[in-house]
XYZ file of C-alpha atoms in Angstrom:
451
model
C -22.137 12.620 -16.417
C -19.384 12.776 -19.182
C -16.145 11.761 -17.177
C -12.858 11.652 -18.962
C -9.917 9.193 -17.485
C -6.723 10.220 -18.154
C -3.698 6.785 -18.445
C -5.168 3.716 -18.770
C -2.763 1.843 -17.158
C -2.812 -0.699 -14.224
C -4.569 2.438 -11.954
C -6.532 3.601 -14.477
C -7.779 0.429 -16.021
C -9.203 -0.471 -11.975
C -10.471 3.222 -12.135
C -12.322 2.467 -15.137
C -13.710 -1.001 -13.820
C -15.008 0.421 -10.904
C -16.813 3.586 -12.702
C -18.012 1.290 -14.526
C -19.621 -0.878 -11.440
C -21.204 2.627 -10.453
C -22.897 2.797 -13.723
C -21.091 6.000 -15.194
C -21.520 5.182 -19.086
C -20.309 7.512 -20.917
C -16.690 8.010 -20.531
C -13.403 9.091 -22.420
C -10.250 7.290 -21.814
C -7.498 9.007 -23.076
C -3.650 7.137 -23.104
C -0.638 7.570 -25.112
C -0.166 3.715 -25.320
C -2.209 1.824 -27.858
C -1.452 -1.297 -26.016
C -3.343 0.386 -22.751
C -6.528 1.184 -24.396
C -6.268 -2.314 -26.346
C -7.122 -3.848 -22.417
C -10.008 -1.606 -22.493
C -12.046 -3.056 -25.131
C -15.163 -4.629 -23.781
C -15.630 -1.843 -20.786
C -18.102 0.468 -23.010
C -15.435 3.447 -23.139
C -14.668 5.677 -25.700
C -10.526 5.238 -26.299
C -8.395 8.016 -27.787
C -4.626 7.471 -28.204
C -3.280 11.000 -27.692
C -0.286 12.587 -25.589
C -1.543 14.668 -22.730
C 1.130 17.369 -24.233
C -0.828 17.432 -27.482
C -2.391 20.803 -27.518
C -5.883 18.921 -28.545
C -6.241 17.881 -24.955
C -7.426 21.276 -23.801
C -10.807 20.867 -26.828
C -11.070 17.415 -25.261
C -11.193 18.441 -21.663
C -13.930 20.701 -22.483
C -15.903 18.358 -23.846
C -16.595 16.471 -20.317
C -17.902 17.452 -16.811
C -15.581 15.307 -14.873
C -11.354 14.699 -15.254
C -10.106 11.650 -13.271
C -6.163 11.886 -14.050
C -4.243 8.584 -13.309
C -0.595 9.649 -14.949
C 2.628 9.281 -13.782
C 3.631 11.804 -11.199
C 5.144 14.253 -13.642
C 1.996 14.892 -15.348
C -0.072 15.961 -12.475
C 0.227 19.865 -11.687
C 0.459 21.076 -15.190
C -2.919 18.677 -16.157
C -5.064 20.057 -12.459
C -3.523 23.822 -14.172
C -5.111 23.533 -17.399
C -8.459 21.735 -15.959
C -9.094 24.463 -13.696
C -8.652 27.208 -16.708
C -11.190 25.174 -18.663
C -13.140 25.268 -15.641
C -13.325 21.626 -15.633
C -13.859 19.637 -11.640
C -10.400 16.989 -11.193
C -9.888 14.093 -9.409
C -6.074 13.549 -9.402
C -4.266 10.618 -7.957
C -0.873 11.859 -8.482
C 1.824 12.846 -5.936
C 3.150 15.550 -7.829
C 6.741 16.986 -6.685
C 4.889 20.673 -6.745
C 2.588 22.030 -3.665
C -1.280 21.389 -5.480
C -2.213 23.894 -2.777
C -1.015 26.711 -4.983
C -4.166 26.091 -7.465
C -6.159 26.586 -4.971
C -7.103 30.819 -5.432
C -7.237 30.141 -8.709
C -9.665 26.579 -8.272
C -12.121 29.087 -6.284
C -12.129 31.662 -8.959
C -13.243 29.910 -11.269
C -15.678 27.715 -9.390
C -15.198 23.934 -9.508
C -12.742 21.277 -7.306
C -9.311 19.851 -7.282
C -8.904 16.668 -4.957
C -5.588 16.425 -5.465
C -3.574 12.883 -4.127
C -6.557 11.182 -4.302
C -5.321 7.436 -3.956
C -4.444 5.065 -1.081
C -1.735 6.891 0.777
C -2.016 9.571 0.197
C -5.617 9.495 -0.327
C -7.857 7.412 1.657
C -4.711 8.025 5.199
C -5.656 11.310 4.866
C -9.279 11.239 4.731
C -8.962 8.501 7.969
C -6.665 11.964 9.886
C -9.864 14.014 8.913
C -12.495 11.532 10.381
C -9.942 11.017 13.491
C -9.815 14.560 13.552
C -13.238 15.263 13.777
C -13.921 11.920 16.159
C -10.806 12.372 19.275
C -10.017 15.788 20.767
C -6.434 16.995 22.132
C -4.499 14.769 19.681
C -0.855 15.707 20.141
C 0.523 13.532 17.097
C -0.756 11.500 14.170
C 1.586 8.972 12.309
C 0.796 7.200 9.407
C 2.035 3.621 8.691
C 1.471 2.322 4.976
C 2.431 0.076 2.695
C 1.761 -2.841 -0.078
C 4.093 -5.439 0.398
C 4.139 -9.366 -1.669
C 1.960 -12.240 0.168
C 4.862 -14.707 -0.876
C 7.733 -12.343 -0.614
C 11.660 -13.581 -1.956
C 14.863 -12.494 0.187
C 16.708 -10.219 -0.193
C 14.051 -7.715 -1.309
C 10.833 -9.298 -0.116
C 9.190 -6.713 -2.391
C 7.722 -7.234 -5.189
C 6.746 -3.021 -7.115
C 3.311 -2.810 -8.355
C 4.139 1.261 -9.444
C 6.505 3.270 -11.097
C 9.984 2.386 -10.146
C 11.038 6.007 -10.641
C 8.656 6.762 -8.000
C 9.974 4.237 -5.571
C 13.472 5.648 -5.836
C 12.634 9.005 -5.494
C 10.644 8.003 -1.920
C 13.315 6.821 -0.609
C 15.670 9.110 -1.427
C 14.143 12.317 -0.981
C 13.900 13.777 2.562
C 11.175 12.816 4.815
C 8.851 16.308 6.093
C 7.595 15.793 9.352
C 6.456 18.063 11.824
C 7.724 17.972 15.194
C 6.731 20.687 18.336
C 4.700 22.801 15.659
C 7.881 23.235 13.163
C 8.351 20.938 9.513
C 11.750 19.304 9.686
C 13.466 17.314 7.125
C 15.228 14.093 8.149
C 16.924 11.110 5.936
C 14.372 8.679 3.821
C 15.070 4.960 5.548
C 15.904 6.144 8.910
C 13.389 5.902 12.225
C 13.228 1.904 11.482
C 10.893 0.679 14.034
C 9.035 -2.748 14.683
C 5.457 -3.360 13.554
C 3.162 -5.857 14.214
C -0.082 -7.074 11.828
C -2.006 -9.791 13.129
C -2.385 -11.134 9.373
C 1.102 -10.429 8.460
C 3.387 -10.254 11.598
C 6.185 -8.589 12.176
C 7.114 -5.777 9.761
C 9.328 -2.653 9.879
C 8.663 0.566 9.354
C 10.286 3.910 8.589
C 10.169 7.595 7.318
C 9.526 8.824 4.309
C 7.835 11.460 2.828
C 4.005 11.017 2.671
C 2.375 13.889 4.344
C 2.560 16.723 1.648
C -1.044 18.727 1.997
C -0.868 17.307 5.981
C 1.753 19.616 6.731
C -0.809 23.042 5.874
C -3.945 21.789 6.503
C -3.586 19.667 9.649
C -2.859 23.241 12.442
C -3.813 21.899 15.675
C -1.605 18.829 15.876
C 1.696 19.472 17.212
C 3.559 16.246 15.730
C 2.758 14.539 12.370
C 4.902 11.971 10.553
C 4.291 9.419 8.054
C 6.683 6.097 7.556
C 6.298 3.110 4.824
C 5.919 -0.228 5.600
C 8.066 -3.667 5.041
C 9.451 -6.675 5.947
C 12.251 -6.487 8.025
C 15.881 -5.727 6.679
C 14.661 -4.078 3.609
C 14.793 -0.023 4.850
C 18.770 -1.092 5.396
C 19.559 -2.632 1.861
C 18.621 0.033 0.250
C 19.960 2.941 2.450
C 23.331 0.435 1.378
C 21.891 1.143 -2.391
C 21.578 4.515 -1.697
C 25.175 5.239 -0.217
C 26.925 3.429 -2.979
C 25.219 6.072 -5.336
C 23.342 3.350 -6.993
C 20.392 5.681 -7.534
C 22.255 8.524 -9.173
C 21.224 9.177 -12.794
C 24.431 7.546 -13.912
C 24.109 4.635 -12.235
C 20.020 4.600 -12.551
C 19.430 2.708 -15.726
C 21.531 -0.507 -14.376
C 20.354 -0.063 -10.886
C 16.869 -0.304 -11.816
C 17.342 -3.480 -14.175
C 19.105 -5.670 -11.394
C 16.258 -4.339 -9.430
C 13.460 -5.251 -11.330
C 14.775 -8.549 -11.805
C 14.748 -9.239 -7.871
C 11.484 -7.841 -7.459
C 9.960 -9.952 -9.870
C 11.277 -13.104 -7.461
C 8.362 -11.938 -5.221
C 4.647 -12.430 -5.923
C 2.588 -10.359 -7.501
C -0.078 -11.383 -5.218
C 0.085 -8.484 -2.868
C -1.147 -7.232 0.742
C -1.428 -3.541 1.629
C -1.552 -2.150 5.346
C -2.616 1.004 6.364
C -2.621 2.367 10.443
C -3.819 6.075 10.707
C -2.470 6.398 15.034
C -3.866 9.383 16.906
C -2.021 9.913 19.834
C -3.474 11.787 23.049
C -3.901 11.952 26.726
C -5.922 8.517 27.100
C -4.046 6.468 24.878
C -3.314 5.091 21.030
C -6.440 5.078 18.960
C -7.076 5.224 15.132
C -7.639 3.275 12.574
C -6.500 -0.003 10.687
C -7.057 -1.384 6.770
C -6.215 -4.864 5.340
C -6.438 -5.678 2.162
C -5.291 -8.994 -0.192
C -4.759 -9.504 -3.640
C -8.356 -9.720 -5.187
C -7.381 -13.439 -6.959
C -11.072 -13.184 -8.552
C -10.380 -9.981 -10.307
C -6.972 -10.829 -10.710
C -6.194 -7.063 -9.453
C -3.532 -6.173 -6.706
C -4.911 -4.462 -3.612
C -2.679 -1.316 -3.871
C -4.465 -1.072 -7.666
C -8.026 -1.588 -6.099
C -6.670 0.791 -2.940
C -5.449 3.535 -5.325
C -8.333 3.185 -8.655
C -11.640 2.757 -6.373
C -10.385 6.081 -4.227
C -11.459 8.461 -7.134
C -14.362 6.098 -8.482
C -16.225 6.106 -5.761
C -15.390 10.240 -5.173
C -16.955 10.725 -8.506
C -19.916 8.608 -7.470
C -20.133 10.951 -4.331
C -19.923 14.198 -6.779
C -22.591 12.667 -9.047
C -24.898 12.761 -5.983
C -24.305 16.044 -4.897
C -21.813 15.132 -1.914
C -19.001 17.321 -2.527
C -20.042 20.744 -2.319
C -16.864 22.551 -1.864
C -14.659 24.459 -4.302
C -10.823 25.025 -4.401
C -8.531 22.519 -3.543
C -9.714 20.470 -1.375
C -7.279 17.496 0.219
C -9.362 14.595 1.482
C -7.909 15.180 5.321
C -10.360 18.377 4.668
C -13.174 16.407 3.087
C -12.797 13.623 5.969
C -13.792 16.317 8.508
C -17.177 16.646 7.522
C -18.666 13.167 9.399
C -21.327 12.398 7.188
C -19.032 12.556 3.939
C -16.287 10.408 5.509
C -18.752 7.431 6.878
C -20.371 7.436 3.041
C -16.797 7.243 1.788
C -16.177 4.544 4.109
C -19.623 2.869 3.325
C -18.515 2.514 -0.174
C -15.356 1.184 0.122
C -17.160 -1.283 2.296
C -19.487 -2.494 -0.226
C -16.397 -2.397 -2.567
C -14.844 -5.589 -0.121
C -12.687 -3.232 1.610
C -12.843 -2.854 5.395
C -11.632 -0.228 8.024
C -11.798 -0.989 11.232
C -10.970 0.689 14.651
C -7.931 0.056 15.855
C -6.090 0.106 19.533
C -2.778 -0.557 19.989
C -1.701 -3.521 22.276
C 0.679 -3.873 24.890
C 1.609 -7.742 24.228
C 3.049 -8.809 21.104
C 3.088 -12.621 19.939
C 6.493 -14.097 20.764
C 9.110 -14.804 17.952
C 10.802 -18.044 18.075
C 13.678 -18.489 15.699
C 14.927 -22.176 14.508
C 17.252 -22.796 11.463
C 15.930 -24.699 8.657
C 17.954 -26.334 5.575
C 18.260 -24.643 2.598
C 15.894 -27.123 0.197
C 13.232 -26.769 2.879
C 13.868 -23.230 3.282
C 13.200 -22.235 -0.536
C 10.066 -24.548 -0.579
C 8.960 -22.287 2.398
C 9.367 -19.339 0.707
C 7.469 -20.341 -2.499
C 4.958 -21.268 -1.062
C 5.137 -24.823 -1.873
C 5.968 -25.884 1.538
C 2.943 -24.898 4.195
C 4.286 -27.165 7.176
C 7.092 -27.536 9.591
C 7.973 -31.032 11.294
C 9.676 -29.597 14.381
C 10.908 -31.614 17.863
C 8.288 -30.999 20.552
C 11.031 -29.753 23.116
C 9.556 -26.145 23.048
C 6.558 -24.253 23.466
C 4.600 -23.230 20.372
C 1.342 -21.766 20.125
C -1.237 -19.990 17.418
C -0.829 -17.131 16.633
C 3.460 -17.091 17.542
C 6.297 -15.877 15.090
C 8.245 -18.583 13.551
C 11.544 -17.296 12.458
C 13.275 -19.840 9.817
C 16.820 -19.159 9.538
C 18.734 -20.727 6.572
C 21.522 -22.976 7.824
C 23.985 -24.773 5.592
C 25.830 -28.375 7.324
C 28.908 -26.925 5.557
C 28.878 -22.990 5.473
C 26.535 -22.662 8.576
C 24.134 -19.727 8.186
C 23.239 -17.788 5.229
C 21.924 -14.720 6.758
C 18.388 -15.151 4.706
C 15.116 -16.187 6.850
C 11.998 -16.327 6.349
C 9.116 -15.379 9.369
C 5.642 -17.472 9.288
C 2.648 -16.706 11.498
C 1.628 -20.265 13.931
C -1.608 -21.311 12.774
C -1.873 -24.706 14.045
C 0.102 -26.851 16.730
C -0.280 -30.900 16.784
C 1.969 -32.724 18.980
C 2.298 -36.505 17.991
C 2.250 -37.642 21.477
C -1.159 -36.632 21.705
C -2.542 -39.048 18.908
C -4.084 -42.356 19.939
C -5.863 -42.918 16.371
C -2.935 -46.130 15.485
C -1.657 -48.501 17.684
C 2.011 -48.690 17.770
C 2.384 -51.542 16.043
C 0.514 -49.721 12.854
C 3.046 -46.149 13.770
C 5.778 -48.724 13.763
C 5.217 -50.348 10.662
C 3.895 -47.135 8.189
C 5.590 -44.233 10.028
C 3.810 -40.659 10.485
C 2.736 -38.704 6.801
C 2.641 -34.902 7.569
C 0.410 -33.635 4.383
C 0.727 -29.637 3.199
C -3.126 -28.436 2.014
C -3.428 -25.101 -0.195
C -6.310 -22.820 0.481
């Protein structure tokens, strides 16, 4: 199969990776950026350096049976347009501002797909509210909770951006669609904050933004439907703060994004991404839960390996005659169909990336807060620092919330803090290894060990 790949940036260059792992050998990369297709060299691709706007895009889309497009945003409607006049199947990852539902007629007239958002979220959320869909009856809400968020995260931000900044902004301050007693509303970007809990992570926050796009047509029977992003705490109010001060105005943008940029890099790269599809109904919360790290092997982020190995493996599924449908057809539609879903789900297994059932609990681990100084405190935070020394005149156990607050002797506290998941508890006054002559003389050394 002759597959062209459109960008071959960070998305793209996973996409291509993983097409590659599924044995697709002859394919076209095409990216404005020499630099891009300079990473490529070594993955068996054909490059081109060409602008998508270049009318010599159309002969080149002709010359393939397969268009995965990994763009920016504002690339996406116009390249699914001219693929479906050159009668070309697309796999798009993009979350274009216009509806990709309007291609549809004209997908179906002239015979091939468009899977339009076909990423993490959305993308692989919405195939999970097919699946549910088709699994639980009588569901009278679904809300998605997503996000990819730094494993060694830096106050204020604790967020370190593995996409397009533009993109960021513009989810948070665009209006949030959700659907609420049958009707689509439109409420602020940042508000609903709520408190999450990850068993991996711990406590998070979450709030609405606006995620559901095809949801909102093809999803009928479900009376409520909302989608909100996920972070650590504080960060939904910082930037509504941003936001208010007209920070993210276009005259303001350029700066805004710098000083930004330049905080976000404080964070790790290293990242985690969370994804909880809830189905709400008569008997209870059930749906379904996804965890995934930083691949440190790869040296790939897991929204990049989230987002790239969506399309890859929907290609794979179209190679082998598993997509039979034509129009547009969102991957809530797709996830329906039982069999389809459980082979996606199957390869994104064997790909090192697991969804599991999940059911939401009534008891959450307790949080404990304690002030810490502020050279112990940054150590925590980078990472360097994997222990606390702590008087035993409280209960700790696995698995509780320790809450570090920053305290200064002179200025008291600093308002930054830092939350750590209790893996281990040992109490000195349970050790008999030294006599106390031997504790007396050497003293206790408490020694930090890295994975």
């Amino acid at each position: 199969m002759r597959i062209l790949l459109l960008g071959a940036g960070r998305q793209g260059f996973t996409i291509l990776q993983a097409l590659k792992g599924f044995e697709f050998h002859n394919i076209t990369v095409v990216d404005v950026h020499p630099e891009n297709l300079e990473r490529l060299k070594g993955l068996g691709a054909k490059c081109i350096s060409l602008d998508v706007r270049d009318e010599k895009i159309g002969e080149i889309f002709k010359q393939h049976e397969l268009i995965i497009d990994s763009l920016p945003a504002r690339f996406g409607f116009e390249i699914m347009s001219q693929a479906i006049e050159g009668g070309i199947p697309i796999i798009d990852i993009a979350y274009t501002e216009e509806d990709p539902l309007l291609l549809d007629e004209k997908a179906k007239e002239h015979g091939i797909f468009v899977i339009p958002d076909a990423g993490f979220a959305p993308g692989i959320s919405n195939l999970l509210v097919g699946y549910g869909l088709n699994l639980w009856k009588n569901i009278k809400k679904i809300c998605i909770k997503v996000g990819g968020i730094p494993l060694q995260p830096h106050p204020p931000l604790n967020y370190n951006i593995t996409w397009s900044p533009e993109d960021l902004i513009a989810e948070y301050t665009r209006p949030a669609r959700i659907k609420k007693d049958n009707k689509i509303a439109e409420i602020e970007a940042l508000s609903g904050i709520e408190t999450e809990y990850f068993e991996e992570v711990g406590y998070l926050e979450s709030f609405y933004t606006d995620g559901l796009r095809t949801l909102l047509k093809t999803v009928k029977d479900v009376p409520e439907l909302e989608e909100k992003t996920l972070r650590y705490r504080g960060h939904a109010e910082i930037f509504r703060i941003l936001r208010e001060l007209h920070l993210f105005e276009n005259a303001h943008m350029s700066n805004t994004l710098k000083a930004l940029m330049k905080e976000f890099r404080k964070s790790s790269v290293e990242d985690i991404a969370l994804l909880r599809v809830e189905f709400y109904a008569e008997g209870g919360v059930k749906g379904f839960e996804l965890i995934h790290k930083y691949n440190f092997k790869e040296k790939r982020t897991a929204m990049s390996e989230l987002t790239g190995f969506t399309p890859a493996i929907l290609a794979k599924m179209y190679r082998e005659g598993r997509i039979k449908k034509n129009g547009v057809i969102p991957l809530e539609i797709l996830g329906q169909d039982k069999e389809f879903a459980e082979g996606f789900l199957k390869e994104l297994s064997n790909l090192g990336i697991k969804v599991k059932e999940y059911k939401k609990k009534k008891d959450l681990p307790r949080r404990i807060e304690k002030r810490i100084l502020p050279q112990y405190f940054e150590k925590i935070v980078s990472g360097e620092k994997t222990f606390e020394i702590r008087l035993a005149n409280f209960d700790l156990k696995p698995g509780d919330i320790l809450v570090l607050r920053e305290w200064d002797p002179e200025k008291g506290f600093t308002g930054r803090k830092v939350e750590k998941i209790v893996s281990y508890v040992l109490r000195t006054k349970d050790l008999n290894f030294w006599s106390e002559d031997e504790i007396e003389k050497w003293g206790y050394m408490v020694v930090g060990l890295k994975h």
